[in-house]
Structure formats: C-alpha cells, structure tokens
C-alpha cells in the first residue's frame, strides 16, 4: 500500500511558524469540513471504520499519535509527530488512530460534510467491498 504523506511548507520567521492549507493547492480536494479531537486517553483506539467516498487529510497539529491504515490486503502504521505533516486517507481504507500523547490535537480536513451513511463500520463488510472490487488480491482474514 502506498502511503501518501504530505509535508506542508511552514512560513517561519523570528515570531514562530505558520502553516497555510489551501484546497486544490496544498490539499488535493475541496475542504468541506474541519474537525479535531483532543484529550484522547493514551489507551484509546479511535476510528475502526472506512468511508465509502470520503477523502481526508489527518494532521496532528500538537503532540503525536499513530494512524493504522488497512486497504484489506496490507496494513501500515503512520506516525504523525509534526504539525507540518499530514497523511492522506482515500475512501475504502480502514483506519484506526491510537497511541495519542497526552497533549495531542488531531485535526482532520475532509472532502465532504458529516454523513453517517458514508461509514463502513463493520470490518467484514469492508473486506467484502474490497473483495468485490479486486477479488484476486484478497487473502481471507
Ligand atoms: C474518521 C476519523 C479519522 C459529528 O457529529 N460530526 C463530525 O464531523 C464527526 C467527525 C463526528 N461527529 C460525531 C459522531 C459521533 O457521535 O462525533 C462523535 C464521534 O465520532 P466518531 O466516533 O466517528 O469519531 P472517530 O474518531 O472514531 O472517527 C473520526 C471520523 O468520524 C471519521 O470520519 O475518518 O475520525
């Protein structure tokens, strides 16, 4: 699985750093929603779902956390430790966010508004969808 990690350009001067994110320029989609999570306990694993069509970029703008990505064939863990780096998550990718530092703020830029109908929350359903799209590549889990 190819993990797409973005390194954004900080505009630094003697006052500190500033990162600006523009849709279709720094971010490969129209940004229709921004949300963020904080005060996440270190032993918590969030996510456990995929999306039918939503695309997102996750940026840990403070502290650190890890993202587990699973395309149904392969799993990869992506650490997010810098406020100028982000990971792109396409549709049909199972994600889990874990190992949050106490001060972590995980911000998400999303290509669409919140829609519970876009979630795939059952792992077997997710594998079934992936299997239908590329049946030869699937190893049964
Ligand atoms: C994702 C990962 C990275 C809303 O009302 N609006 C929103 O835009 C969102 C994202 C959530 N909610 C509500 C729905 C739940 O009652 O907030 C509550 C927590 O959401 P959820 O359990 O889905 O959160 P995570 O951390 O498991 O997943 C979230 C996103 O939902 C998901 O799209 O890809 O972050």
PDB file of C-alpha atoms and ligand atoms in Angstrom:
ATOM      1  CA  UNK A   1       0.000   0.000   0.000  1.00  0.00           C
ATOM      2  CA  UNK A   2       1.311   3.403  -0.913  1.00  0.00           C
ATOM      3  CA  UNK A   3       1.023   5.841   1.985  1.00  0.00           C
ATOM      4  CA  UNK A   4       0.690   9.453   0.865  1.00  0.00           C
ATOM      5  CA  UNK A   5       2.284  11.725   3.424  1.00  0.00           C
ATOM      6  CA  UNK A   6       2.279  15.490   2.953  1.00  0.00           C
ATOM      7  CA  UNK A   7       4.985  17.801   4.271  1.00  0.00           C
ATOM      8  CA  UNK A   8       3.454  21.281   4.329  1.00  0.00           C
ATOM      9  CA  UNK A   9       5.537  24.420   3.941  1.00  0.00           C
ATOM     10  CA  UNK A  10       5.927  26.337   7.216  1.00  0.00           C
ATOM     11  CA  UNK A  11       6.291  30.103   6.829  1.00  0.00           C
ATOM     12  CA  UNK A  12       8.718  30.731   9.615  1.00  0.00           C
ATOM     13  CA  UNK A  13      10.208  33.972  10.874  1.00  0.00           C
ATOM     14  CA  UNK A  14      11.505  35.204  14.218  1.00  0.00           C
ATOM     15  CA  UNK A  15       7.934  35.196  15.592  1.00  0.00           C
ATOM     16  CA  UNK A  16       7.463  31.459  15.006  1.00  0.00           C
ATOM     17  CA  UNK A  17       5.829  29.239  12.382  1.00  0.00           C
ATOM     18  CA  UNK A  18       2.666  29.426  10.296  1.00  0.00           C
ATOM     19  CA  UNK A  19       1.262  26.753   8.003  1.00  0.00           C
ATOM     20  CA  UNK A  20      -1.448  27.648   5.458  1.00  0.00           C
ATOM     21  CA  UNK A  21      -3.517  24.972   3.703  1.00  0.00           C
ATOM     22  CA  UNK A  22      -5.496  25.779   0.562  1.00  0.00           C
ATOM     23  CA  UNK A  23      -7.884  23.449  -1.194  1.00  0.00           C
ATOM     24  CA  UNK A  24      -6.639  22.026  -4.522  1.00  0.00           C
ATOM     25  CA  UNK A  25      -3.207  23.521  -3.812  1.00  0.00           C
ATOM     26  CA  UNK A  26      -1.865  22.030  -0.573  1.00  0.00           C
ATOM     27  CA  UNK A  27      -4.874  19.707  -0.146  1.00  0.00           C
ATOM     28  CA  UNK A  28      -5.983  17.561  -3.125  1.00  0.00           C
ATOM     29  CA  UNK A  29      -9.727  18.118  -2.631  1.00  0.00           C
ATOM     30  CA  UNK A  30     -12.258  20.803  -1.734  1.00  0.00           C
ATOM     31  CA  UNK A  31     -12.267  21.169   2.058  1.00  0.00           C
ATOM     32  CA  UNK A  32     -15.904  20.977   3.167  1.00  0.00           C
ATOM     33  CA  UNK A  33     -15.371  20.147   6.834  1.00  0.00           C
ATOM     34  CA  UNK A  34     -12.735  20.504   9.544  1.00  0.00           C
ATOM     35  CA  UNK A  35     -12.858  18.683  12.869  1.00  0.00           C
ATOM     36  CA  UNK A  36     -10.357  17.865  15.552  1.00  0.00           C
ATOM     37  CA  UNK A  37     -10.005  15.645  18.582  1.00  0.00           C
ATOM     38  CA  UNK A  38      -8.131  16.290  21.810  1.00  0.00           C
ATOM     39  CA  UNK A  39      -7.988  14.983  25.395  1.00  0.00           C
ATOM     40  CA  UNK A  40      -7.773  11.472  23.959  1.00  0.00           C
ATOM     41  CA  UNK A  41      -6.612   8.919  26.514  1.00  0.00           C
ATOM     42  CA  UNK A  42      -3.350   7.117  25.688  1.00  0.00           C
ATOM     43  CA  UNK A  43      -5.034   3.684  25.794  1.00  0.00           C
ATOM     44  CA  UNK A  44      -7.859   4.668  23.417  1.00  0.00           C
ATOM     45  CA  UNK A  45      -8.121   3.481  19.815  1.00  0.00           C
ATOM     46  CA  UNK A  46     -10.468   5.634  17.699  1.00  0.00           C
ATOM     47  CA  UNK A  47     -11.747   5.083  14.182  1.00  0.00           C
ATOM     48  CA  UNK A  48     -12.405   1.398  13.390  1.00  0.00           C
ATOM     49  CA  UNK A  49     -14.142   2.209  10.140  1.00  0.00           C
ATOM     50  CA  UNK A  50     -13.687   3.051   6.457  1.00  0.00           C
ATOM     51  CA  UNK A  51     -15.568   5.500   4.256  1.00  0.00           C
ATOM     52  CA  UNK A  52     -17.411   4.772   1.028  1.00  0.00           C
ATOM     53  CA  UNK A  53     -16.387   8.026  -0.649  1.00  0.00           C
ATOM     54  CA  UNK A  54     -14.894  10.500   1.850  1.00  0.00           C
ATOM     55  CA  UNK A  55     -11.268  11.646   1.432  1.00  0.00           C
ATOM     56  CA  UNK A  56      -9.414  13.154   4.357  1.00  0.00           C
ATOM     57  CA  UNK A  57      -6.067  14.516   5.499  1.00  0.00           C
ATOM     58  CA  UNK A  58      -5.089  13.990   9.129  1.00  0.00           C
ATOM     59  CA  UNK A  59      -2.652  16.388  10.796  1.00  0.00           C
ATOM     60  CA  UNK A  60      -1.540  16.086  14.403  1.00  0.00           C
ATOM     61  CA  UNK A  61      -1.136  19.829  14.982  1.00  0.00           C
ATOM     62  CA  UNK A  62       0.035  19.316  18.585  1.00  0.00           C
ATOM     63  CA  UNK A  63       1.601  16.291  20.256  1.00  0.00           C
ATOM     64  CA  UNK A  64       1.676  12.958  18.445  1.00  0.00           C
ATOM     65  CA  UNK A  65      -0.366   9.907  17.544  1.00  0.00           C
ATOM     66  CA  UNK A  66      -0.278   6.961  15.152  1.00  0.00           C
ATOM     67  CA  UNK A  67      -2.610   6.032  12.309  1.00  0.00           C
ATOM     68  CA  UNK A  68      -3.127   2.413  11.246  1.00  0.00           C
ATOM     69  CA  UNK A  69      -4.196   2.153   7.593  1.00  0.00           C
ATOM     70  CA  UNK A  70      -5.608  -1.054   6.143  1.00  0.00           C
ATOM     71  CA  UNK A  71      -6.630  -1.465   2.499  1.00  0.00           C
ATOM     72  CA  UNK A  72      -7.891  -5.016   3.045  1.00  0.00           C
ATOM     73  CA  UNK A  73      -4.623  -6.549   1.836  1.00  0.00           C
ATOM     74  CA  UNK A  74      -1.973  -4.694   3.783  1.00  0.00           C
ATOM     75  CA  UNK A  75      -1.730  -2.682   6.968  1.00  0.00           C
ATOM     76  CA  UNK A  76       0.646   0.196   7.623  1.00  0.00           C
ATOM     77  CA  UNK A  77       1.248   2.375  10.653  1.00  0.00           C
ATOM     78  CA  UNK A  78       1.949   6.052  10.046  1.00  0.00           C
ATOM     79  CA  UNK A  79       3.274   8.136  12.958  1.00  0.00           C
ATOM     80  CA  UNK A  80       2.156  11.777  12.996  1.00  0.00           C
ATOM     81  CA  UNK A  81       4.579  13.794  15.091  1.00  0.00           C
ATOM     82  CA  UNK A  82       4.965  17.199  13.448  1.00  0.00           C
ATOM     83  CA  UNK A  83       2.399  19.983  12.936  1.00  0.00           C
ATOM     84  CA  UNK A  84       3.547  20.398   9.306  1.00  0.00           C
ATOM     85  CA  UNK A  85       2.952  16.793   8.202  1.00  0.00           C
ATOM     86  CA  UNK A  86      -0.271  15.083   7.209  1.00  0.00           C
ATOM     87  CA  UNK A  87      -1.443  11.729   5.945  1.00  0.00           C
ATOM     88  CA  UNK A  88      -3.965  11.372   3.142  1.00  0.00           C
ATOM     89  CA  UNK A  89      -6.674   8.738   3.560  1.00  0.00           C
ATOM     90  CA  UNK A  90      -8.693   7.822   0.485  1.00  0.00           C
ATOM     91  CA  UNK A  91     -12.072   6.092   0.541  1.00  0.00           C
ATOM     92  CA  UNK A  92     -12.218   2.331   1.236  1.00  0.00           C
ATOM     93  CA  UNK A  93      -9.338   2.433   3.702  1.00  0.00           C
ATOM     94  CA  UNK A  94      -9.934   1.100   7.205  1.00  0.00           C
ATOM     95  CA  UNK A  95      -8.363   3.470   9.763  1.00  0.00           C
ATOM     96  CA  UNK A  96      -7.544   3.410  13.441  1.00  0.00           C
ATOM     97  CA  UNK A  97      -5.957   6.235  15.424  1.00  0.00           C
ATOM     98  CA  UNK A  98      -4.038   5.289  18.553  1.00  0.00           C
ATOM     99  CA  UNK A  99      -1.081   5.969  20.823  1.00  0.00           C
ATOM    100  CA  UNK A 100      -2.150   9.574  21.423  1.00  0.00           C
ATOM    101  CA  UNK A 101       0.200  11.682  23.504  1.00  0.00           C
ATOM    102  CA  UNK A 102      -1.478  13.499  26.372  1.00  0.00           C
ATOM    103  CA  UNK A 103      -1.276  16.830  24.539  1.00  0.00           C
ATOM    104  CA  UNK A 104      -2.312  15.500  21.094  1.00  0.00           C
ATOM    105  CA  UNK A 105      -4.664  17.520  18.914  1.00  0.00           C
ATOM    106  CA  UNK A 106      -5.537  15.588  15.758  1.00  0.00           C
ATOM    107  CA  UNK A 107      -7.089  17.813  13.092  1.00  0.00           C
ATOM    108  CA  UNK A 108      -8.887  16.360  10.080  1.00  0.00           C
ATOM    109  CA  UNK A 109      -9.646  18.091   6.773  1.00  0.00           C
ATOM    110  CA  UNK A 110     -12.488  16.320   4.999  1.00  0.00           C
ATOM    111  CA  UNK A 111     -13.797  16.418   1.437  1.00  0.00           C
ATOM    112  CA  UNK A 112     -17.446  16.294   2.487  1.00  0.00           C
ATOM    113  CA  UNK A 113     -19.928  17.077   5.221  1.00  0.00           C
ATOM    114  CA  UNK A 114     -20.645  14.581   8.002  1.00  0.00           C
ATOM    115  CA  UNK A 115     -22.757  11.705   6.732  1.00  0.00           C
ATOM    116  CA  UNK A 116     -23.243   8.582   8.845  1.00  0.00           C
ATOM    117  CA  UNK A 117     -24.367   6.786   5.658  1.00  0.00           C
ATOM    118  CA  UNK A 118     -20.831   7.074   4.240  1.00  0.00           C
ATOM    119  CA  UNK A 119     -19.315   4.989   7.070  1.00  0.00           C
ATOM    120  CA  UNK A 120     -18.430   1.305   6.783  1.00  0.00           C
ATOM    121  CA  UNK A 121     -18.254   0.312  10.441  1.00  0.00           C
ATOM    122  CA  UNK A 122     -18.234  -3.468  10.048  1.00  0.00           C
ATOM    123  CA  UNK A 123     -14.806  -4.920   9.194  1.00  0.00           C
ATOM    124  CA  UNK A 124     -16.266  -7.965   7.393  1.00  0.00           C
ATOM    125  CA  UNK A 125     -18.435  -5.689   5.263  1.00  0.00           C
ATOM    126  CA  UNK A 126     -15.315  -3.648   4.463  1.00  0.00           C
ATOM    127  CA  UNK A 127     -13.428  -6.802   3.370  1.00  0.00           C
ATOM    128  CA  UNK A 128     -16.450  -7.846   1.287  1.00  0.00           C
ATOM    129  CA  UNK A 129     -16.477  -4.487  -0.530  1.00  0.00           C
ATOM    130  CA  UNK A 130     -12.723  -4.690  -1.204  1.00  0.00           C
ATOM    131  CA  UNK A 131     -13.119  -8.293  -2.369  1.00  0.00           C
ATOM    132  CA  UNK A 132     -15.856  -7.314  -4.837  1.00  0.00           C
ATOM    133  CA  UNK A 133     -13.607  -4.613  -6.314  1.00  0.00           C
ATOM    134  CA  UNK A 134     -10.465  -6.773  -6.709  1.00  0.00           C
ATOM    135  CA  UNK A 135     -11.323 -10.411  -5.904  1.00  0.00           C
ATOM    136  CA  UNK A 136      -7.931 -11.881  -6.861  1.00  0.00           C
ATOM    137  CA  UNK A 137      -5.960  -9.843  -4.371  1.00  0.00           C
ATOM    138  CA  UNK A 138      -7.814 -10.786  -1.220  1.00  0.00           C
ATOM    139  CA  UNK A 139      -6.450 -13.183   1.353  1.00  0.00           C
ATOM    140  CA  UNK A 140      -9.216 -14.226   3.696  1.00  0.00           C
ATOM    141  CA  UNK A 141      -8.688 -12.846   7.161  1.00  0.00           C
TER     142      UNK A 141
HETATM  143  C1  LIG B   1     -12.574   9.461  10.563  1.00  0.00           C
HETATM  144  C2  LIG B   1     -11.650   9.564  11.721  1.00  0.00           C
HETATM  145  C3  LIG B   1     -10.257   9.965  11.317  1.00  0.00           C
HETATM  146  C4  LIG B   1     -20.129  14.673  14.188  1.00  0.00           C
HETATM  147  O1  LIG B   1     -21.213  15.000  14.665  1.00  0.00           O
HETATM  148  N1  LIG B   1     -19.614  15.337  13.111  1.00  0.00           N
HETATM  149  C5  LIG B   1     -18.411  15.003  12.559  1.00  0.00           C
HETATM  150  O2  LIG B   1     -17.999  15.666  11.583  1.00  0.00           O
HETATM  151  C6  LIG B   1     -17.686  13.905  13.121  1.00  0.00           C
HETATM  152  C7  LIG B   1     -16.355  13.504  12.516  1.00  0.00           C
HETATM  153  C8  LIG B   1     -18.213  13.242  14.179  1.00  0.00           C
HETATM  154  N2  LIG B   1     -19.402  13.618  14.708  1.00  0.00           N
HETATM  155  C9  LIG B   1     -19.914  12.925  15.880  1.00  0.00           C
HETATM  156  C10 LIG B   1     -20.358  11.484  15.628  1.00  0.00           C
HETATM  157  C11 LIG B   1     -20.054  10.792  16.938  1.00  0.00           C
HETATM  158  O3  LIG B   1     -21.148  10.922  17.803  1.00  0.00           O
HETATM  159  O4  LIG B   1     -18.874  12.846  16.849  1.00  0.00           O
HETATM  160  C12 LIG B   1     -18.885  11.597  17.519  1.00  0.00           C
HETATM  161  C13 LIG B   1     -17.541  10.901  17.402  1.00  0.00           C
HETATM  162  O5  LIG B   1     -17.341  10.481  16.040  1.00  0.00           O
HETATM  163  P1  LIG B   1     -16.620   9.109  15.663  1.00  0.00           P
HETATM  164  O6  LIG B   1     -16.882   8.085  16.682  1.00  0.00           O
HETATM  165  O7  LIG B   1     -16.968   8.769  14.248  1.00  0.00           O
HETATM  166  O8  LIG B   1     -15.061   9.548  15.744  1.00  0.00           O
HETATM  167  P2  LIG B   1     -13.762   8.750  15.331  1.00  0.00           P
HETATM  168  O9  LIG B   1     -12.631   9.430  16.000  1.00  0.00           O
HETATM  169  O10 LIG B   1     -13.911   7.294  15.550  1.00  0.00           O
HETATM  170  O11 LIG B   1     -13.638   8.957  13.734  1.00  0.00           O
HETATM  171  C14 LIG B   1     -13.454  10.249  13.184  1.00  0.00           C
HETATM  172  C15 LIG B   1     -14.376  10.469  11.987  1.00  0.00           C
HETATM  173  O12 LIG B   1     -15.728  10.193  12.364  1.00  0.00           O
HETATM  174  C16 LIG B   1     -14.025   9.598  10.805  1.00  0.00           C
HETATM  175  O13 LIG B   1     -14.684  10.060   9.653  1.00  0.00           O
HETATM  176  O14 LIG B   1     -12.157   9.099   9.469  1.00  0.00           O
HETATM  177  O15 LIG B   1     -12.103  10.429  12.767  1.00  0.00           O
END
